[in-house]
CSV table of C-alpha atoms in Angstrom, one decimal:
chain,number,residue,atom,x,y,z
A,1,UNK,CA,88.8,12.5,111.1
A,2,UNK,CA,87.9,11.6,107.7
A,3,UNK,CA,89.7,14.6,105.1
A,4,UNK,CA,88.6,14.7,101.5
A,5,UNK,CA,92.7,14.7,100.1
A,6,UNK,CA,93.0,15.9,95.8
A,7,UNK,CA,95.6,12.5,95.1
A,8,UNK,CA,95.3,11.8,91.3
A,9,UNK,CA,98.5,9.3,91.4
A,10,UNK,CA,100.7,7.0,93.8
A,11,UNK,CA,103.3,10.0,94.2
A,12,UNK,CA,100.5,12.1,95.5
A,13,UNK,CA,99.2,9.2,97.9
A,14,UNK,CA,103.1,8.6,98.8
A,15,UNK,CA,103.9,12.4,99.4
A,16,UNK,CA,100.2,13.0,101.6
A,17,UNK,CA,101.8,9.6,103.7
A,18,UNK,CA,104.9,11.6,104.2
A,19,UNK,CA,103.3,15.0,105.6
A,20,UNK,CA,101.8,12.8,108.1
A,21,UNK,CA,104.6,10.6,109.3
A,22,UNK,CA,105.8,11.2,112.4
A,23,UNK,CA,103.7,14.5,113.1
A,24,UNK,CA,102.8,14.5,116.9
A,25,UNK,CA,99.0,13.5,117.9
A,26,UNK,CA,98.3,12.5,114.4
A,27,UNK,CA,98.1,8.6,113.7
A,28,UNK,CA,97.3,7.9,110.1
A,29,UNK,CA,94.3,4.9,109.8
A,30,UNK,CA,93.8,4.5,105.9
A,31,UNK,CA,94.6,6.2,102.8
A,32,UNK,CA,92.3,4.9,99.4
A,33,UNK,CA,94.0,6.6,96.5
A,34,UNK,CA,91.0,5.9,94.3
A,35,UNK,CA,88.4,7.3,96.4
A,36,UNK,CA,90.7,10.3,97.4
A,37,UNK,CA,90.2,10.0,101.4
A,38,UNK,CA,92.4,10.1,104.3
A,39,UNK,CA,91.1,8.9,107.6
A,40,UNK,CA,93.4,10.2,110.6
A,41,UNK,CA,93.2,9.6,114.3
A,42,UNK,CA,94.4,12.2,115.8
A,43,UNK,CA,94.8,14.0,119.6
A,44,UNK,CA,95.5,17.9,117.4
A,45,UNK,CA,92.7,19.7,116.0
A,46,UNK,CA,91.5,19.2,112.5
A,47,UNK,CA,92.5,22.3,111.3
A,48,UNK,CA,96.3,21.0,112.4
A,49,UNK,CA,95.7,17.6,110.4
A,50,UNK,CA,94.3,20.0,107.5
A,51,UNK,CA,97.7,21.4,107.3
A,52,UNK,CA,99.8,19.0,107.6
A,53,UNK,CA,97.9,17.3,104.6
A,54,UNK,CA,98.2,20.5,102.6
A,55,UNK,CA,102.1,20.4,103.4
A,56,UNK,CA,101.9,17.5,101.2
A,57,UNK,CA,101.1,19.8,98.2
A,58,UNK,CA,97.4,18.7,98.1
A,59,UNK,CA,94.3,20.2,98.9
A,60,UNK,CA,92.4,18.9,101.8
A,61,UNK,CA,88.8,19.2,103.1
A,62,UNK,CA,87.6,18.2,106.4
A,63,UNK,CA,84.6,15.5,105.8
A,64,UNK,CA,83.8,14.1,108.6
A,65,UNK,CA,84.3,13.3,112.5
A,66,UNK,CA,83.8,10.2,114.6
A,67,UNK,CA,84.6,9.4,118.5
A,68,UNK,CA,82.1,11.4,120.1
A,69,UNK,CA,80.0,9.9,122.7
A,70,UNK,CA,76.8,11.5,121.6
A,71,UNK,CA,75.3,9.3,118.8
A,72,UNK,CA,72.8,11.9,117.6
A,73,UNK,CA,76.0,14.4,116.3
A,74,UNK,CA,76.6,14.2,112.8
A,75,UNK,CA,77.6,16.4,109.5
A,76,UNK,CA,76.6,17.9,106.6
A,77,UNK,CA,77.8,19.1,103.6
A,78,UNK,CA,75.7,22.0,101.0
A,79,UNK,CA,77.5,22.3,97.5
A,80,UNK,CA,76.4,26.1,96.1
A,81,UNK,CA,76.6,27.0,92.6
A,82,UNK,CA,75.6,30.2,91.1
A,83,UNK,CA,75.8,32.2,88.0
A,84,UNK,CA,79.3,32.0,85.5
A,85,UNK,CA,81.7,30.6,87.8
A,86,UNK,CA,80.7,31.1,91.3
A,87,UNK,CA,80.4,27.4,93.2
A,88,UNK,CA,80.9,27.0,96.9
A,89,UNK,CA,81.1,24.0,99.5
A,90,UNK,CA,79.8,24.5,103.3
A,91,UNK,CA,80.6,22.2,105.9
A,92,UNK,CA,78.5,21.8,108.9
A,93,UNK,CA,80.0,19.8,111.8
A,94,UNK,CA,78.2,18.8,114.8
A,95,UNK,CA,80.6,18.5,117.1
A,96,UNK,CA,78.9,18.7,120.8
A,97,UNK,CA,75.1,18.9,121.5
A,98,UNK,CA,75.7,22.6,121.6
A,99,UNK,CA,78.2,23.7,119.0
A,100,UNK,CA,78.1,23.3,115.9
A,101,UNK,CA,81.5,24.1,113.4
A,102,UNK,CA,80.5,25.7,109.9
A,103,UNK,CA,83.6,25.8,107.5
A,104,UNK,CA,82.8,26.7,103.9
A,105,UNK,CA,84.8,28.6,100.8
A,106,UNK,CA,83.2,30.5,98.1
């Protein structure tokens, strides 16, 4: 799982490090403090991992998914912006040949 994490410092990347230490199914791969991503293996769900990385204090947005079998599964993301302050981000998340996860905030 690859998580979009909001780390602007080393304290951030140090505190996101500790929400995942020792959590159960959750094995962390690589954190790059300058592009702000967090790539997990993990056994939970994503929403789980989500959490735990909020725990840290930081917001966290699911980006993408590997391991599947399938090659043709993939993602998407639609950034929406309307009038005055409204802006949005959709996720779309192929994640078997028939489902499909869509995850989004307004």
């Amino acid at each position: 799982l690859e998580f979009a994490v909001q780390m602007r410092c080393q304290g951030c990347a140090d505190a996101v490090r500790a929400a995942l230490q020792g959590a159960p199914g959750v094995r962390l791969l690589e954190l790059r403090l300058e592009a702000q991503t967090v790539l997990v293996e993990a056994t939970v769900a994503a929403e789980r991992v989500r959490e735990l990385l909020e725990n840290s204090g930081r917001r966290a947005v699911l980006k993408g998914m590997g391991g599947s079998d399938d090659a043709s599964l993939g993602a998407a993301v639609a950034a929406l912006s309307g009038p005055g302050a409204v802006r949005g981000l959709v996720r779309f998340l192929q994640v078997s040949p028939t489902r499909c996860l869509v995850d989004g905030a307004v």
